[in-house]
PDB file of C-alpha atoms in Angstrom:
ATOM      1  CA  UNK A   1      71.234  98.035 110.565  1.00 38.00           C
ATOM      2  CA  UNK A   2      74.943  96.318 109.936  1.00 48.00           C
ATOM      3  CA  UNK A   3      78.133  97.337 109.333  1.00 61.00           C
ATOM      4  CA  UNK A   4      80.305  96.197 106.746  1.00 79.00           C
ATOM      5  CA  UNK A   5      83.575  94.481 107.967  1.00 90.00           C
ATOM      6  CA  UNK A   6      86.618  96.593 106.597  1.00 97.00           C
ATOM      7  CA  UNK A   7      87.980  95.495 103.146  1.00 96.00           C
ATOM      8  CA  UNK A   8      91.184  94.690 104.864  1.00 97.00           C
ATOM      9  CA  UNK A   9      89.800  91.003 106.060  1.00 95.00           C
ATOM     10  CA  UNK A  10      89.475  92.406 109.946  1.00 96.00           C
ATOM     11  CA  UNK A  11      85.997  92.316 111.549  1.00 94.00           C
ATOM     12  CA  UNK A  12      85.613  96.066 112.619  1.00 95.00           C
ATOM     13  CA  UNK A  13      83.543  98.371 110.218  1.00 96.00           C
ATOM     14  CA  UNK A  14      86.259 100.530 107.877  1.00 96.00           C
ATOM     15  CA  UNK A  15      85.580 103.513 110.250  1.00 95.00           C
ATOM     16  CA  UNK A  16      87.550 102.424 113.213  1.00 95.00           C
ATOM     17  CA  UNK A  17      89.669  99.863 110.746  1.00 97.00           C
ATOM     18  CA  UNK A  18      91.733 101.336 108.139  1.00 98.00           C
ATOM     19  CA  UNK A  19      89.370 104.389 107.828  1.00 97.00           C
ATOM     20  CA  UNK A  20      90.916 106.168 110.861  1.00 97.00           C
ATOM     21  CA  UNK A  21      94.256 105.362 108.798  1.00 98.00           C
ATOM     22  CA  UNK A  22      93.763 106.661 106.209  1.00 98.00           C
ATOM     23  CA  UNK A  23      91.954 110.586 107.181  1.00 97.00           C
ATOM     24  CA  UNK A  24      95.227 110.754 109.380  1.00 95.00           C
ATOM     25  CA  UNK A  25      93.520 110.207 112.540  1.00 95.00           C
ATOM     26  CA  UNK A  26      95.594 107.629 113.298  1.00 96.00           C
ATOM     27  CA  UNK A  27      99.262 105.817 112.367  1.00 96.00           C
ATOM     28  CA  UNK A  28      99.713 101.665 111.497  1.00 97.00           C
ATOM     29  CA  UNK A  29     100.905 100.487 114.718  1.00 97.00           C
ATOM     30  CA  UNK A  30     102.255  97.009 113.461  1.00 98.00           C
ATOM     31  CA  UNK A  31     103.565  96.486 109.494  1.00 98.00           C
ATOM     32  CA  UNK A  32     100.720  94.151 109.406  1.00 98.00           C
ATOM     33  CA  UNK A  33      97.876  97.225 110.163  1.00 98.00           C
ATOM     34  CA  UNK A  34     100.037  99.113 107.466  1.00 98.00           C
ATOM     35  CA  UNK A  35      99.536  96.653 104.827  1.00 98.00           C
ATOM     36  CA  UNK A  36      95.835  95.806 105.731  1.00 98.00           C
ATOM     37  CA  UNK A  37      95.446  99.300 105.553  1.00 98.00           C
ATOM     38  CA  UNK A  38      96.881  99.719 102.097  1.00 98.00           C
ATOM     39  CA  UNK A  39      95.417  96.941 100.636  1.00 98.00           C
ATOM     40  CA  UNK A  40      92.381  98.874 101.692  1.00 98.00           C
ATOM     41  CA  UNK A  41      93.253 101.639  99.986  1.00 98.00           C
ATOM     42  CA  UNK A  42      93.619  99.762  96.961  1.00 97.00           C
ATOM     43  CA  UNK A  43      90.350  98.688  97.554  1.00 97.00           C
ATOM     44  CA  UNK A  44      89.154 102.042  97.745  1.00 97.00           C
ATOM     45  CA  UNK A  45      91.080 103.959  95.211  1.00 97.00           C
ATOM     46  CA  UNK A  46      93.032 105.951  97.783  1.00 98.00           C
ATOM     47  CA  UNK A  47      96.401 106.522  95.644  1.00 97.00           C
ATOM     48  CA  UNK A  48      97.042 109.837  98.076  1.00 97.00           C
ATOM     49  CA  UNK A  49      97.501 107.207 100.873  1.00 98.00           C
ATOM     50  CA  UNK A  50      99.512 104.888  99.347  1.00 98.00           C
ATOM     51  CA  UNK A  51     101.906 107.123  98.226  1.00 98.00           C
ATOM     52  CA  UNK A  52     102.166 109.109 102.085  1.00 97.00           C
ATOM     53  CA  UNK A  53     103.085 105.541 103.367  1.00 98.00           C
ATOM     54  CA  UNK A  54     105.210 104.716 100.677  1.00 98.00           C
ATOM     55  CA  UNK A  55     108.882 105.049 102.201  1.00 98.00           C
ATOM     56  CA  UNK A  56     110.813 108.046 100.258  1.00 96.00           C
ATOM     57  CA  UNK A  57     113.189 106.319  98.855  1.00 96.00           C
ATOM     58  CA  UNK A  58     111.385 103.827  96.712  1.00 97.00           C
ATOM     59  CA  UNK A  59     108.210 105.673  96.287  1.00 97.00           C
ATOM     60  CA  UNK A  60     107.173 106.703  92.628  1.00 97.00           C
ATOM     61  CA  UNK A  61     106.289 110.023  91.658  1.00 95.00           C
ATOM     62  CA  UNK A  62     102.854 109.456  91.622  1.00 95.00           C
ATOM     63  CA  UNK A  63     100.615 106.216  91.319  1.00 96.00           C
ATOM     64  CA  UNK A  64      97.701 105.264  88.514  1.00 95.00           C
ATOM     65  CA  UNK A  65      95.219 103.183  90.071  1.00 96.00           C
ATOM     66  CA  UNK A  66      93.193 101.372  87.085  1.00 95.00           C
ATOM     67  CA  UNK A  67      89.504 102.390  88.218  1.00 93.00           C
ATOM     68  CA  UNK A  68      88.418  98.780  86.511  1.00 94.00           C
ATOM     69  CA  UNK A  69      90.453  96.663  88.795  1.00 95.00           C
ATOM     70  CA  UNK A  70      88.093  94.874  91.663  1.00 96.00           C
ATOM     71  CA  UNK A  71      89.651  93.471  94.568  1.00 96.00           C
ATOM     72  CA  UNK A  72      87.921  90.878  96.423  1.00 96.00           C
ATOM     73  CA  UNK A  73      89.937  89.619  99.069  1.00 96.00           C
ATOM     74  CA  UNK A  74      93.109  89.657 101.720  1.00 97.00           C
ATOM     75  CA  UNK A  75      95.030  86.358 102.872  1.00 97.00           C
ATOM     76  CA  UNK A  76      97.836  87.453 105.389  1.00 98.00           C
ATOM     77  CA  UNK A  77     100.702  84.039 105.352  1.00 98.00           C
ATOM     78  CA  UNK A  78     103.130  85.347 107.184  1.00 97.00           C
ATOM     79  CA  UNK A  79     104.767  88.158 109.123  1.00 98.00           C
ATOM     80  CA  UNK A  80     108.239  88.704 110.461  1.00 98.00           C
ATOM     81  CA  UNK A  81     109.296  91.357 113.067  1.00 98.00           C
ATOM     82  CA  UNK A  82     106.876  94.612 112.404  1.00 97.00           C
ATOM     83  CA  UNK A  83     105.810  94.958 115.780  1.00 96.00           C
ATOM     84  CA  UNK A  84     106.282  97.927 117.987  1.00 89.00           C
ATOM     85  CA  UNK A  85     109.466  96.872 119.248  1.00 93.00           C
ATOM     86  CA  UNK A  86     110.903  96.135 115.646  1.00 97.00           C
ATOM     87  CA  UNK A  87     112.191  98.995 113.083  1.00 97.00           C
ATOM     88  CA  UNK A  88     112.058  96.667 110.276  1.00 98.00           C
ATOM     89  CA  UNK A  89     109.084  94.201 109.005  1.00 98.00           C
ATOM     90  CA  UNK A  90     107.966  91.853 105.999  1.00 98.00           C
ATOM     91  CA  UNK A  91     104.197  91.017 105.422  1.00 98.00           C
ATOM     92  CA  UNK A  92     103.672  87.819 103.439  1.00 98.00           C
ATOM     93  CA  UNK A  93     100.467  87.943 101.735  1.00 98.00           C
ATOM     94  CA  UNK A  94      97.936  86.824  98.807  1.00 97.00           C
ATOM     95  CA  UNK A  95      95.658  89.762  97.599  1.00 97.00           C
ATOM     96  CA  UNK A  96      92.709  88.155  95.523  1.00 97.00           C
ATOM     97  CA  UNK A  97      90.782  90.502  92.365  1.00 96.00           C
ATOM     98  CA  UNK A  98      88.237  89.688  90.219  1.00 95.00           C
ATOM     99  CA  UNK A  99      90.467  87.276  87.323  1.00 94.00           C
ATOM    100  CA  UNK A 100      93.323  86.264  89.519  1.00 95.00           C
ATOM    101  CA  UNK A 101      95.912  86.628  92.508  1.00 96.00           C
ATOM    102  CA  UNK A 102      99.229  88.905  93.493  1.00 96.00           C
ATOM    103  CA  UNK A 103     101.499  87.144  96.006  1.00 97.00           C
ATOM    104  CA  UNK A 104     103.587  89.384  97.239  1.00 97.00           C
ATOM    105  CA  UNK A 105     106.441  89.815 100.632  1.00 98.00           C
ATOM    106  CA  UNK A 106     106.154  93.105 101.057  1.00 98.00           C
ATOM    107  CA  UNK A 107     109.320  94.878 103.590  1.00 98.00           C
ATOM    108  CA  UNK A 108     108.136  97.628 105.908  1.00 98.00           C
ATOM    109  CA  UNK A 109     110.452 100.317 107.760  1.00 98.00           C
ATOM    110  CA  UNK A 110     110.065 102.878 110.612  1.00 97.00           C
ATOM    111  CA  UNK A 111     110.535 106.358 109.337  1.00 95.00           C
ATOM    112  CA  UNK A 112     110.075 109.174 111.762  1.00 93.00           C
ATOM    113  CA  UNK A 113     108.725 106.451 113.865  1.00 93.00           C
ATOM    114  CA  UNK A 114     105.961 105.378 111.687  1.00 96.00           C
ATOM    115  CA  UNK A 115     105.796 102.130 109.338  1.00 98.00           C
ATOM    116  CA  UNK A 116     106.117 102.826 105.659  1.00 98.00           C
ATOM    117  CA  UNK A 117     106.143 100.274 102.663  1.00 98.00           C
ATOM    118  CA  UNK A 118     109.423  99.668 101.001  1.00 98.00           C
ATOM    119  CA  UNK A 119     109.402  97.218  98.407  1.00 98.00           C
ATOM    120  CA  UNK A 120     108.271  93.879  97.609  1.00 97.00           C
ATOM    121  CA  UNK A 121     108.802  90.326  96.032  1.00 96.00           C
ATOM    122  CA  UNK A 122     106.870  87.697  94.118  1.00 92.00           C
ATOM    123  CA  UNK A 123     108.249  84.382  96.158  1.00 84.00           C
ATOM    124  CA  UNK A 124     107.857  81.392  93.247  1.00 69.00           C
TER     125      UNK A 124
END
């Protein structure tokens, strides 16, 4: 029998990956986890779990995730601060779905002492 690899591009099963993220069992520890872990939830349709790590100032009111879109893939280019020593964080990344690409530096803050997304850019 084999285990999928999480959606999130990391080689443990989604379980012990972002699955332990997302039923609560555990936080992100790193801005980096955080994003993997929503771009998982993307994946998976999880809009409850985007919007819980969304940071309350920017989040929306609620979130419609188009049930046709198909993500394929995670590319992580860069990072910047987002560790457990930092209270601030940018993930630099390339999210692949069936017809195309979103590019995206996403910022990440500590609230309460766990990592929520902010906001993000489209660098050219």
């Amino acid at each position: 029998m084999t285990t999928r690899s999480c959606p999130c591009g990391l080689p443990e099963a989604y379980e012990v990956c972002c699955g332990r993220f997302h039923s609560a069992v555990a936080a992100a520890p790193t801005a980096e986890r955080l994003m993997r872990s929503r771009y998982c939830a993307f994946v998976r349709q999880d809009a409850a779990y985007l919007l819980r790590t969304w940071h309350p100032r920017t989040r929306p009111e609620r979130l419609d995730l188009d049930p046709g879109m198909r993500w394929t893939g995670l590319e992580i280019l860069d990072t910047t601060g987002g560790s457990a020593f930092h209270t601030t964080g940018t993930v630099t990344f390339r999210a692949s779905y069936r017809g195309g690409s979103l590019h995206e530096r996403s910022r990440f803050e500590r609230v309460d002492g766990a990592w929520v997304y902010v906001d993000g850019d489209f660098p050219g």
